[in-house]
PDB file of C-alpha atoms in Angstrom:
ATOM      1  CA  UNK A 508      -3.940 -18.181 -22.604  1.00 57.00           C
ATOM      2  CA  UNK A 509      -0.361 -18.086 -22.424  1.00 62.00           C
ATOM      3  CA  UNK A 510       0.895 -14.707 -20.183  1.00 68.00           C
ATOM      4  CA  UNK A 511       4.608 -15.460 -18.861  1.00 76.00           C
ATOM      5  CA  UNK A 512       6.329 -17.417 -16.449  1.00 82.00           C
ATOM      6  CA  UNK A 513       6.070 -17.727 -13.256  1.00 83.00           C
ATOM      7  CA  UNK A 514       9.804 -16.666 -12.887  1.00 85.00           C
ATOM      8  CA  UNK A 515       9.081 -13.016 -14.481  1.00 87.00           C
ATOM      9  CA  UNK A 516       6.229 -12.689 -12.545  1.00 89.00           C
ATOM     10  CA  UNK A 517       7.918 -13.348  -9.445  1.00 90.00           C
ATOM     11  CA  UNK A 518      10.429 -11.047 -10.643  1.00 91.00           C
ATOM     12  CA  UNK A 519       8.138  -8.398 -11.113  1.00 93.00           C
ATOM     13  CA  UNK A 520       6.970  -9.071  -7.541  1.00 93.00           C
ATOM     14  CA  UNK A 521      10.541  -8.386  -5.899  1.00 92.00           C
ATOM     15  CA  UNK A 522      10.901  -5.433  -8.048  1.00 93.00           C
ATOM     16  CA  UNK A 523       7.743  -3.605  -6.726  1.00 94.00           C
ATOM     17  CA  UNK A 524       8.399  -5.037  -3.377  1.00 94.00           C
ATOM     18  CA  UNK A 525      11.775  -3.928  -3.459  1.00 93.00           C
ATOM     19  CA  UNK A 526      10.776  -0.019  -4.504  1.00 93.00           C
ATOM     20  CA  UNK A 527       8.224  -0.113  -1.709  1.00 93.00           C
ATOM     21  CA  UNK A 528      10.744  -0.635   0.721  1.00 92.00           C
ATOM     22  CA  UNK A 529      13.379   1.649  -1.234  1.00 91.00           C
ATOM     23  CA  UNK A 530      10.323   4.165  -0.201  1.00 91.00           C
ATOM     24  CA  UNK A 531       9.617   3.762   3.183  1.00 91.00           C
ATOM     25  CA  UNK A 532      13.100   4.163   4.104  1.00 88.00           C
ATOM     26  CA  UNK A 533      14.045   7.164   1.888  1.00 87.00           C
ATOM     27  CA  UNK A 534      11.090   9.401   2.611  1.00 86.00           C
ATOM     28  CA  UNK A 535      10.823  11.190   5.630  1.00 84.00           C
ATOM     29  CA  UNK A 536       7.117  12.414   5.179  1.00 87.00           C
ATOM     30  CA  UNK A 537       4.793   9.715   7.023  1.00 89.00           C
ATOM     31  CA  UNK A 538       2.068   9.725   4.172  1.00 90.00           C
ATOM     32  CA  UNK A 539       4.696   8.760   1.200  1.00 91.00           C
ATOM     33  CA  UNK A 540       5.605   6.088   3.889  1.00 92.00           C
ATOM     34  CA  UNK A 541       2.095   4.858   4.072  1.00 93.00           C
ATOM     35  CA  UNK A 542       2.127   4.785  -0.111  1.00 93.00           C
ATOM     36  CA  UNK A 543       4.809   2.875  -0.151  1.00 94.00           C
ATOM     37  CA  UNK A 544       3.201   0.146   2.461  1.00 94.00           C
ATOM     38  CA  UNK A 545       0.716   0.100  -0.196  1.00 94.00           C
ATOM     39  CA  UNK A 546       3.138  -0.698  -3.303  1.00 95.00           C
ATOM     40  CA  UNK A 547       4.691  -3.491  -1.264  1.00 95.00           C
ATOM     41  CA  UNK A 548       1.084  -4.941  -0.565  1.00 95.00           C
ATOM     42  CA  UNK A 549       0.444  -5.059  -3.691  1.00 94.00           C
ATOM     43  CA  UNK A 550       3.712  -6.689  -4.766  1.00 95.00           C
ATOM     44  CA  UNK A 551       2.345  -9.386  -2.131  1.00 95.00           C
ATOM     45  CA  UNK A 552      -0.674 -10.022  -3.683  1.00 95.00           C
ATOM     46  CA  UNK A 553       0.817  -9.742  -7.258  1.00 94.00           C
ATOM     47  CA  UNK A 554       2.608 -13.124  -5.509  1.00 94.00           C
ATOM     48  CA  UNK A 555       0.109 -14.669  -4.510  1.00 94.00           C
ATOM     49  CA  UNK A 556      -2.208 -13.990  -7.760  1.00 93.00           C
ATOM     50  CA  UNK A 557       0.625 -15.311  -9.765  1.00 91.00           C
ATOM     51  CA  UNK A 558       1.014 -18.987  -7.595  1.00 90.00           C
ATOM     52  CA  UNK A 559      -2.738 -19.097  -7.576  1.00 90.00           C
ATOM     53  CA  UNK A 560      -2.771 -19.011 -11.527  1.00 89.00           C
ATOM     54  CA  UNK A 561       0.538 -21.258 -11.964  1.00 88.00           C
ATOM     55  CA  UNK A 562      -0.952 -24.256  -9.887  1.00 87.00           C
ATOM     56  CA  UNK A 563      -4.910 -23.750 -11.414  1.00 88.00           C
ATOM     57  CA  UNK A 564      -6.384 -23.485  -7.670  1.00 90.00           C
ATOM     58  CA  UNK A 565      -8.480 -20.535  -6.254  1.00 92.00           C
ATOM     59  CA  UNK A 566      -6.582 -20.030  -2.495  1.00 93.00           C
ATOM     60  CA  UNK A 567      -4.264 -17.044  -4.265  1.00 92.00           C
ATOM     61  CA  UNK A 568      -7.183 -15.091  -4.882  1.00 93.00           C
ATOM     62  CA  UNK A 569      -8.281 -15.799  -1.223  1.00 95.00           C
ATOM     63  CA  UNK A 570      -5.264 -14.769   0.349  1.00 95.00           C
ATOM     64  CA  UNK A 571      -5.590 -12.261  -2.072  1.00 95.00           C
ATOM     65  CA  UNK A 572      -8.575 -10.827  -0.976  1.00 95.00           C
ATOM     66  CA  UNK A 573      -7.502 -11.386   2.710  1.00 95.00           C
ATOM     67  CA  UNK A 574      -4.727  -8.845   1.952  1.00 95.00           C
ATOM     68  CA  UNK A 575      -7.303  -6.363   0.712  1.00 94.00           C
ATOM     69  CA  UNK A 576      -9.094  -6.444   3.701  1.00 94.00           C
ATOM     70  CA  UNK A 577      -6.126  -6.161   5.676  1.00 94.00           C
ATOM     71  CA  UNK A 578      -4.983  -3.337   3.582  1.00 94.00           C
ATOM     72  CA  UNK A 579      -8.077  -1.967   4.084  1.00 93.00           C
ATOM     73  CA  UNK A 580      -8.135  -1.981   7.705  1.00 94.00           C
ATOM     74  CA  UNK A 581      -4.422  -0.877   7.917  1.00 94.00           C
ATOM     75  CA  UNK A 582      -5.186   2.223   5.770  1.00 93.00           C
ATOM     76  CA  UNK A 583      -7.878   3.775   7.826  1.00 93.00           C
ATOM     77  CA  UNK A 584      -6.146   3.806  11.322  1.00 94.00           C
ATOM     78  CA  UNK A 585      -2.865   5.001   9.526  1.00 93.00           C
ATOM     79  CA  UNK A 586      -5.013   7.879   8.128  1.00 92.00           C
ATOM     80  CA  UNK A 587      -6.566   8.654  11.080  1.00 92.00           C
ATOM     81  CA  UNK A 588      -3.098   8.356  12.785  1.00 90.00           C
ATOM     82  CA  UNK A 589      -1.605  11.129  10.179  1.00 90.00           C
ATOM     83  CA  UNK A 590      -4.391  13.305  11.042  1.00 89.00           C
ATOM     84  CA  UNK A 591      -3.808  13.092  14.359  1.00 88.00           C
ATOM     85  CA  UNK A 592      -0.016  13.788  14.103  1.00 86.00           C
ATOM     86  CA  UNK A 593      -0.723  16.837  11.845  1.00 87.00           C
ATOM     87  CA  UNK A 594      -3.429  18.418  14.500  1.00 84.00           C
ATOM     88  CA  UNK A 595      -0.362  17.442  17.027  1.00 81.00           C
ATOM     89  CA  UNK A 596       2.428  18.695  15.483  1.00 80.00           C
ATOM     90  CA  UNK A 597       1.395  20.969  12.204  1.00 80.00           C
ATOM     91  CA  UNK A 598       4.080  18.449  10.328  1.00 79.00           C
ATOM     92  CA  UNK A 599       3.941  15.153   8.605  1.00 80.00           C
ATOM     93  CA  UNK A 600       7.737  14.721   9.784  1.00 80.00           C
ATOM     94  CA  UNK A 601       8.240  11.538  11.275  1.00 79.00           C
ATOM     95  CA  UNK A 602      11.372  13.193  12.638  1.00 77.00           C
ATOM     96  CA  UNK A 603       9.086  15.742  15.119  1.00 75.00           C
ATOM     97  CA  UNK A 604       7.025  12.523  16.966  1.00 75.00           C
ATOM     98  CA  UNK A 605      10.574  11.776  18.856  1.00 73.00           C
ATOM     99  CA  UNK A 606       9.691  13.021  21.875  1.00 69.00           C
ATOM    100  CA  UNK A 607       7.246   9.643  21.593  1.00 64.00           C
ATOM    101  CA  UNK A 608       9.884   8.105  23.428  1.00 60.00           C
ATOM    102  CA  UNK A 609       9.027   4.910  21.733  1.00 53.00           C
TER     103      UNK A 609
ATOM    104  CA  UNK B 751      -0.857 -12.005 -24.671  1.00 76.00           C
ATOM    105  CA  UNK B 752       2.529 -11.560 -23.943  1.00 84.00           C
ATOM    106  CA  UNK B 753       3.629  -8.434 -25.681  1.00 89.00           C
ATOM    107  CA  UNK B 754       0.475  -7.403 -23.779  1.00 89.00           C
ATOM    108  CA  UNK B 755       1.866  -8.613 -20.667  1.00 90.00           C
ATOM    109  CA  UNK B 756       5.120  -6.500 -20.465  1.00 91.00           C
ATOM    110  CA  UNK B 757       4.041  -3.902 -21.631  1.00 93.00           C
ATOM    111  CA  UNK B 758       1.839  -3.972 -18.826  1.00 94.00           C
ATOM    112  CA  UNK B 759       4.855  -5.124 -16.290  1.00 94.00           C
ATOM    113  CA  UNK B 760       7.005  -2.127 -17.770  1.00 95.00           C
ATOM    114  CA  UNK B 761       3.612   0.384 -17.505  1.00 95.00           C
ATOM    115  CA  UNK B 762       3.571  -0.940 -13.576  1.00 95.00           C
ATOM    116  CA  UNK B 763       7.091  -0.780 -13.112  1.00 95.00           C
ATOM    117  CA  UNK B 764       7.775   2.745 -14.092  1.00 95.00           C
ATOM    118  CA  UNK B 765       4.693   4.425 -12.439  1.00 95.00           C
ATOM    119  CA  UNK B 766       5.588   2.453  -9.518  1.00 95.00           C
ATOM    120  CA  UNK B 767       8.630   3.983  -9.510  1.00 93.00           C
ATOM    121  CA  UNK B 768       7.083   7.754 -10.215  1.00 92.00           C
ATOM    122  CA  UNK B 769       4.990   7.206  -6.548  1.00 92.00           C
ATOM    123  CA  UNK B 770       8.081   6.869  -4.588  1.00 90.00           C
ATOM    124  CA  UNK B 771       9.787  10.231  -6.444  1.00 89.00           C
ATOM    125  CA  UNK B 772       7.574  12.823  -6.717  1.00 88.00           C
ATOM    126  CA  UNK B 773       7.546  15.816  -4.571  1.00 88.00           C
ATOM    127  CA  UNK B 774       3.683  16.864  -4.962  1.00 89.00           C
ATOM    128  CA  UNK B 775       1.370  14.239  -2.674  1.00 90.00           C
ATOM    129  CA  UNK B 776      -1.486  14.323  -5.312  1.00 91.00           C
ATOM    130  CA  UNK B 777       0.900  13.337  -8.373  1.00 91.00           C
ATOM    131  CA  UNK B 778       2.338  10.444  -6.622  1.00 92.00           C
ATOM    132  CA  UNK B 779      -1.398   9.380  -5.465  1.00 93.00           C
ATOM    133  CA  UNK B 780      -1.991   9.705  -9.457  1.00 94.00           C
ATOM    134  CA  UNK B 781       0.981   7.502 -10.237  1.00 95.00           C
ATOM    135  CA  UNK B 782      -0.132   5.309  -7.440  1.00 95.00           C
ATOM    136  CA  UNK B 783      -3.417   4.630  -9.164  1.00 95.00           C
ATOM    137  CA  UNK B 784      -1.596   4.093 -12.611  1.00 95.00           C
ATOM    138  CA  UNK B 785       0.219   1.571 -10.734  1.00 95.00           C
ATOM    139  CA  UNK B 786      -2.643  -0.229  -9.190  1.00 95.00           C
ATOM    140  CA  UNK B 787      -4.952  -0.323 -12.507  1.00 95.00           C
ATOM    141  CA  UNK B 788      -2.162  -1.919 -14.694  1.00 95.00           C
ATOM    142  CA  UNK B 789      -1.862  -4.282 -11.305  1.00 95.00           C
ATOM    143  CA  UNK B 790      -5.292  -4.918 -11.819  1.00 95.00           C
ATOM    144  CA  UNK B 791      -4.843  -5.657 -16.009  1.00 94.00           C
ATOM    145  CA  UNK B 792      -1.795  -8.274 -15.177  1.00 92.00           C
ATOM    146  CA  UNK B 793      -4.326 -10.008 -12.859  1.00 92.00           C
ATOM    147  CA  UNK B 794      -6.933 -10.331 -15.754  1.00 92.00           C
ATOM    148  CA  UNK B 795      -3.714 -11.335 -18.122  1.00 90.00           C
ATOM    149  CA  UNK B 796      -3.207 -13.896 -15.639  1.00 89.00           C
ATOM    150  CA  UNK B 797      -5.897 -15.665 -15.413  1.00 87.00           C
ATOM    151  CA  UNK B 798      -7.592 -14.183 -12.095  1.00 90.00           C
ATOM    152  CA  UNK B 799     -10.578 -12.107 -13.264  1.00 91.00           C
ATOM    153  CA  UNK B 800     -12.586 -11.728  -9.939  1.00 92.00           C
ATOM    154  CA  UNK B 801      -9.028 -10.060  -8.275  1.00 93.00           C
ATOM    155  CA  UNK B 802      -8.750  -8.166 -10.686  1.00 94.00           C
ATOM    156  CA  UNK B 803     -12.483  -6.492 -10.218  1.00 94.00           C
ATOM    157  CA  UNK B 804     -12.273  -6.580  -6.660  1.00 93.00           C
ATOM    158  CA  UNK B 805      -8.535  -4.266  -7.534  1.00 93.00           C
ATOM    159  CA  UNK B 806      -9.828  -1.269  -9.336  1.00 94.00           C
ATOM    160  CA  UNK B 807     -13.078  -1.639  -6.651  1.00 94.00           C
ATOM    161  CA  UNK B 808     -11.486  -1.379  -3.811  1.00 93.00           C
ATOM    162  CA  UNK B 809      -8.176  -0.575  -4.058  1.00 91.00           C
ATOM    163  CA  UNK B 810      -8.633   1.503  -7.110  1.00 91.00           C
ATOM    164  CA  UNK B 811     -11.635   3.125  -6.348  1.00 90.00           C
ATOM    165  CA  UNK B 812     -12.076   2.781  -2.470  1.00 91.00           C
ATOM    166  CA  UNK B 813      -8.543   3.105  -0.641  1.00 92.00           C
ATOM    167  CA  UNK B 814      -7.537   5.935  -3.109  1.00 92.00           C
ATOM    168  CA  UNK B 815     -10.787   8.218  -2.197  1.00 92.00           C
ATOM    169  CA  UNK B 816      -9.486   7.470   1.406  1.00 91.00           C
ATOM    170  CA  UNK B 817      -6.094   9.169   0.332  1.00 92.00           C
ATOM    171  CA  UNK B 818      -7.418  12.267  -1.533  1.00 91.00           C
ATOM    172  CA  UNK B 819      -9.567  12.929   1.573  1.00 91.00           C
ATOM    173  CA  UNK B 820      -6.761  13.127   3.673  1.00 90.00           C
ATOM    174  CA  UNK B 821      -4.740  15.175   1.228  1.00 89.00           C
ATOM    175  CA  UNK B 822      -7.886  17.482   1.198  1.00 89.00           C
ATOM    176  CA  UNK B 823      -8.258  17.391   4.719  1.00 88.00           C
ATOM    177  CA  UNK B 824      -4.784  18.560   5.701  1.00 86.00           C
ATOM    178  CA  UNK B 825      -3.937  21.047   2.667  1.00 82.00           C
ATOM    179  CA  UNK B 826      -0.921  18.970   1.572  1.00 79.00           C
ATOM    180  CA  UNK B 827       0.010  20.977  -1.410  1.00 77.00           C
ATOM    181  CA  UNK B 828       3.264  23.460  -2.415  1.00 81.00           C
ATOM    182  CA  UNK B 829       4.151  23.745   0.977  1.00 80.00           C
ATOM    183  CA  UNK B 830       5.077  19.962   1.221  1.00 80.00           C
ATOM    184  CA  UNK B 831       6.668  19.890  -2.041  1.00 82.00           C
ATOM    185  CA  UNK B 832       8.999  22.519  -1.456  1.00 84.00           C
ATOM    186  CA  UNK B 833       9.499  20.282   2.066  1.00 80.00           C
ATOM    187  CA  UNK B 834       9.974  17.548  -0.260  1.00 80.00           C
ATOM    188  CA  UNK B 835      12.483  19.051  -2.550  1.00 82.00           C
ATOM    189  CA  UNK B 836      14.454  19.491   0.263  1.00 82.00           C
ATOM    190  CA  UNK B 837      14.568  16.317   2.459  1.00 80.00           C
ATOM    191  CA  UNK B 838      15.159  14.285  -0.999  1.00 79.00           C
ATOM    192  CA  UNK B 839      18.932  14.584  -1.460  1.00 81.00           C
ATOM    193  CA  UNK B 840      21.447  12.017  -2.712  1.00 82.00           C
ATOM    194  CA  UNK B 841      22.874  11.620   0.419  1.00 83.00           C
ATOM    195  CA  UNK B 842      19.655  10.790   1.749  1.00 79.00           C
ATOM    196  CA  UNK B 843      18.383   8.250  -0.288  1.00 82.00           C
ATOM    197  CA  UNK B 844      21.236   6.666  -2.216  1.00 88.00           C
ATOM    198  CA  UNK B 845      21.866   4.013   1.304  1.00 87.00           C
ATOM    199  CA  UNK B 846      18.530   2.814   1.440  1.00 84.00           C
ATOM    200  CA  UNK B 847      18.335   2.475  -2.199  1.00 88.00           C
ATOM    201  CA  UNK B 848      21.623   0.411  -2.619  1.00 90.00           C
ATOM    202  CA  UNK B 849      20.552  -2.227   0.583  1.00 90.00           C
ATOM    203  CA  UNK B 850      17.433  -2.376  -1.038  1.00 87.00           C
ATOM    204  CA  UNK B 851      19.042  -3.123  -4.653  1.00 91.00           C
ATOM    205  CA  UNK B 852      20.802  -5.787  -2.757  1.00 92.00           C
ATOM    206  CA  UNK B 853      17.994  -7.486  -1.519  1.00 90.00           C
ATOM    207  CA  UNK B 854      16.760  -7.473  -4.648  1.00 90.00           C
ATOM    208  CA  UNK B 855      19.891  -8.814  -6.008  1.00 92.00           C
ATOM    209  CA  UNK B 856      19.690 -12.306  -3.792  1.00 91.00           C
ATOM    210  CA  UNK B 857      16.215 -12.562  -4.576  1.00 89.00           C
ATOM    211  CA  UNK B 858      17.198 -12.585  -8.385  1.00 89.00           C
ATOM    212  CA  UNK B 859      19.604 -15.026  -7.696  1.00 90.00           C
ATOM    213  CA  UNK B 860      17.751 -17.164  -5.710  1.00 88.00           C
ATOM    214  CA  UNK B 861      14.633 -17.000  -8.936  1.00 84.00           C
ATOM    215  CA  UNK B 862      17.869 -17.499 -11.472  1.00 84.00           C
ATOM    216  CA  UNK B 863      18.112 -20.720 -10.009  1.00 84.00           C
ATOM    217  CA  UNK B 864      14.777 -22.676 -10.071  1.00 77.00           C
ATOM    218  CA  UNK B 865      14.599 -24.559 -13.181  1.00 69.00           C
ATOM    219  CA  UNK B 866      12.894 -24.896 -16.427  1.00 64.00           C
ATOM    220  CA  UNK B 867      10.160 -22.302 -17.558  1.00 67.00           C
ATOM    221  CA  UNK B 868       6.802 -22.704 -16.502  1.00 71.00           C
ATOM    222  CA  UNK B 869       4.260 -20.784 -18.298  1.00 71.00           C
ATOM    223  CA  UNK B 870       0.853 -19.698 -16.235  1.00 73.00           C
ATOM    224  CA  UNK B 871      -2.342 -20.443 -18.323  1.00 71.00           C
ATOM    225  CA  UNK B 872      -4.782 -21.723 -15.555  1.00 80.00           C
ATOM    226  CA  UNK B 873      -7.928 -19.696 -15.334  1.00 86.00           C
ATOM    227  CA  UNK B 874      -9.437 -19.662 -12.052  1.00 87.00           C
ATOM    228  CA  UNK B 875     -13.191 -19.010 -12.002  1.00 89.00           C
ATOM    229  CA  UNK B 876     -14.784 -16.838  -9.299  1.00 90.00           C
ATOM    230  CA  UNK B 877     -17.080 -20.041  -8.319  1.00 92.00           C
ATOM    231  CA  UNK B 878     -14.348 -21.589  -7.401  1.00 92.00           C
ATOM    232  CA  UNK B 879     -12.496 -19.055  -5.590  1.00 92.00           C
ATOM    233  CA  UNK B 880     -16.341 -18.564  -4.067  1.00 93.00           C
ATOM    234  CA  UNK B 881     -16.583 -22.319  -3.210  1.00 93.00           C
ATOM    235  CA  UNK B 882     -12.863 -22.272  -1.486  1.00 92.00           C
ATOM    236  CA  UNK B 883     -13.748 -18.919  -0.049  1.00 92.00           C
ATOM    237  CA  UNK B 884     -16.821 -19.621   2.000  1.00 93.00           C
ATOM    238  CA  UNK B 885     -16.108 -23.545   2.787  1.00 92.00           C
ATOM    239  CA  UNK B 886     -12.637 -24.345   3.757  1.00 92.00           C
ATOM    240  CA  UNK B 887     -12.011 -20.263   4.610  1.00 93.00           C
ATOM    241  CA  UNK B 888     -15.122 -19.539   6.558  1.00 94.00           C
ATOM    242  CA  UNK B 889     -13.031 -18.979   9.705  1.00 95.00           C
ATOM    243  CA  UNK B 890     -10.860 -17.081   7.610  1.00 94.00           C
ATOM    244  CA  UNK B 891     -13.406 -14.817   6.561  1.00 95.00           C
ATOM    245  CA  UNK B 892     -14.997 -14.004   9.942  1.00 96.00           C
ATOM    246  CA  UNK B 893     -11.896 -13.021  11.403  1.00 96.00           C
ATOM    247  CA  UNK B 894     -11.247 -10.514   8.561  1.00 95.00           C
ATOM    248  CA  UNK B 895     -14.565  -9.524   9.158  1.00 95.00           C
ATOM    249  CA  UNK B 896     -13.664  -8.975  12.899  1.00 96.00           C
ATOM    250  CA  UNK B 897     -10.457  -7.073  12.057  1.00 96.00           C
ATOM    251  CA  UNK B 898     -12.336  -4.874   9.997  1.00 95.00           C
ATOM    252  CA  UNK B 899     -14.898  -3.509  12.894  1.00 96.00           C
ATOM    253  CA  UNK B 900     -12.351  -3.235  14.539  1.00 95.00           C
ATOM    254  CA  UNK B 901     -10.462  -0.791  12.006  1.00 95.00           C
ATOM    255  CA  UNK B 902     -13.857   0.787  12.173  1.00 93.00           C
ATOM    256  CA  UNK B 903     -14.069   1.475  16.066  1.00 94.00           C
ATOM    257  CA  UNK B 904     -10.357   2.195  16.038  1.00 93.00           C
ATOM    258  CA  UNK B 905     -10.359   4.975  13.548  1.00 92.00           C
ATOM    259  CA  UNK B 906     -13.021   6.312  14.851  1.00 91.00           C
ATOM    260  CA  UNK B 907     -11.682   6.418  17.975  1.00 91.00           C
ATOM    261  CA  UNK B 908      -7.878   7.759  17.181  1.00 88.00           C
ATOM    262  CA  UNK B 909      -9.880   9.893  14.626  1.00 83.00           C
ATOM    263  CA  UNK B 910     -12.246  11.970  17.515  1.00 83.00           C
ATOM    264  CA  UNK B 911     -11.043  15.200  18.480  1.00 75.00           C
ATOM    265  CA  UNK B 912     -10.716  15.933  22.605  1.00 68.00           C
ATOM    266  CA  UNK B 913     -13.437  18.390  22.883  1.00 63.00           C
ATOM    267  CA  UNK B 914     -12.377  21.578  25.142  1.00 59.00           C
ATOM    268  CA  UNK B 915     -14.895  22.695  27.826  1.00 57.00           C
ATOM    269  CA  UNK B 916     -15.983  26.235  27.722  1.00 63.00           C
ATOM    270  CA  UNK B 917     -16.944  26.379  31.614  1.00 67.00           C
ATOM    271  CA  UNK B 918     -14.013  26.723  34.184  1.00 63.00           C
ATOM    272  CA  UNK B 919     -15.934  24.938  36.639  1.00 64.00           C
ATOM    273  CA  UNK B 920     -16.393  21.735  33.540  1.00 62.00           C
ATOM    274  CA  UNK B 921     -12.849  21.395  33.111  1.00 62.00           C
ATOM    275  CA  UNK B 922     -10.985  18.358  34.068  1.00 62.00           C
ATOM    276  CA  UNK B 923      -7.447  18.602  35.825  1.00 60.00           C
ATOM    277  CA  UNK B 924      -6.412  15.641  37.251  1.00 61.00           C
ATOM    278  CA  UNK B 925      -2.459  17.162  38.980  1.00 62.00           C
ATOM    279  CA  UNK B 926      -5.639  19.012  41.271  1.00 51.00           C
ATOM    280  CA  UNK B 927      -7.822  16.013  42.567  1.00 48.00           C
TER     281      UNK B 927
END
């Protein structure tokens, strides 16, 4: 079964990477931020899938479901975190949670 | 298989694209599943069935319930696109789109130069991926198993509101003691 190469896939890869980080640094809203985290998972595993296939051996689709677990993980405490910061501050604006100091 | 292929890529691309520019947080959660099921479609194209499953399972189906809970929960609807509309100007966004594009621009370089095409057409079973999973990734798999209670106790605990006490005599000021 002959898909593409592993240069377009790669390619394909950066591009989604690329608009997940275009996103997280145009949007100011925190939960558009944490959809964009998402995309550029994704593009990660998308890698990963793609090496996986090209060399025939099954540790792409391990790492692969590592970073689901991980993404997994990282989504519920971010949600839980945007709750919070909406009971907090009646705003997703990341610009209000200065006064964090951080 | 390969007309198939990017038409799927192009399907990905542009819905991809869709989640980072709409205004309403529902629509780009809809794109955002678009994206992720045609994701899940180039896995299967590929050659990696059992990721592609465990995409529209979890990912798919789980992470994106998580989302639409939270958009329920805090009423995210006209008010935030009209917020939207307003933060997304050209001034804002054209910077970080341009360093991005160049990013992107080294990393096509950088693929430009690797040589000769390779075409994928390895089909990796989910025994295998089993086999490697649970033999030479067993410590692998506990730790993800640790970070995940741990995501559990953690949300939970960022999650739990402070409960007020009614009684004036119950309530806690520590500038007093």
């Amino acid at each position: 079964m002959t898909t593409a190469s592993i240069d377009n896939v790669l390619l394909l890869a950066g591009l989604l990477f690329t608009i997940g980080v275009a996103g997280v640094m145009m949007r100011k809203n925190i939960f558009f931020m944490l959809l964009s985290v998402e995309i550029m998972l994704n593009a990660a595993g998308l890698a990963f899938i793609a090496a996986g296939s090209h060399w025939g051996q099954p540790d792409g689709q391990v790492m692969f479901i590592f970073i689901l677990a991980m993404a997994a993980a990282e989504v519920s405490i971010g949600l839980s975190l945007i709750l919070q910061i909406y009971h907090l501050h009646k705003s997703l604006d990341i610009d209000n949670l200065k006064e964090m100091n951080g | 298989m390969t007309t198939a292929w990017y038409i799927t890529a192009a399907i990905t691309l542009v819905s991809t694209l869709m989640v980072i520019t709409r205004h309403y947080p529902v629509h780009a959660l809809l794109y955002l599943n678009v994206s992720l099921i045609s994701l899940a479609l180039l896995f299967y194209l590929m050659g990696a069935h059992f990721a592609a499953l465990l995409q529209i399972i979890i990912y798919a189906g789980a992470i994106m319930v998580l989302f639409i809970f939270v958009i329920m929960l805090l009423n995210l609807g006209q008010e935030t696109a009209t917020q939207e509309k307003r933060w997304l100007k050209p001034k804002v966004w054209i910077g970080p789109c341009l360093l991005a594009l160049i990013l992107l621009v080294q990393f096509t370089y950088s693929l430009s130069l690797s040589k000769g095409e390779t075409y994928i057409n390895n089909v990796v079973e989910p025994k295998a991926v089993a086999l490697s999973l649970f033999q030479s990734y067993m410590i692998g798999v506990q730790l993800a198993a640790l970070l995940l209670m741990a995501a559990v106790v953690g949300a939970a605990h960022i999650g739990r509101h402070k409960r007020t006490n009614v009684h004036r005599f119950l309530q806690h000021k520590p500038d007093e003691s």
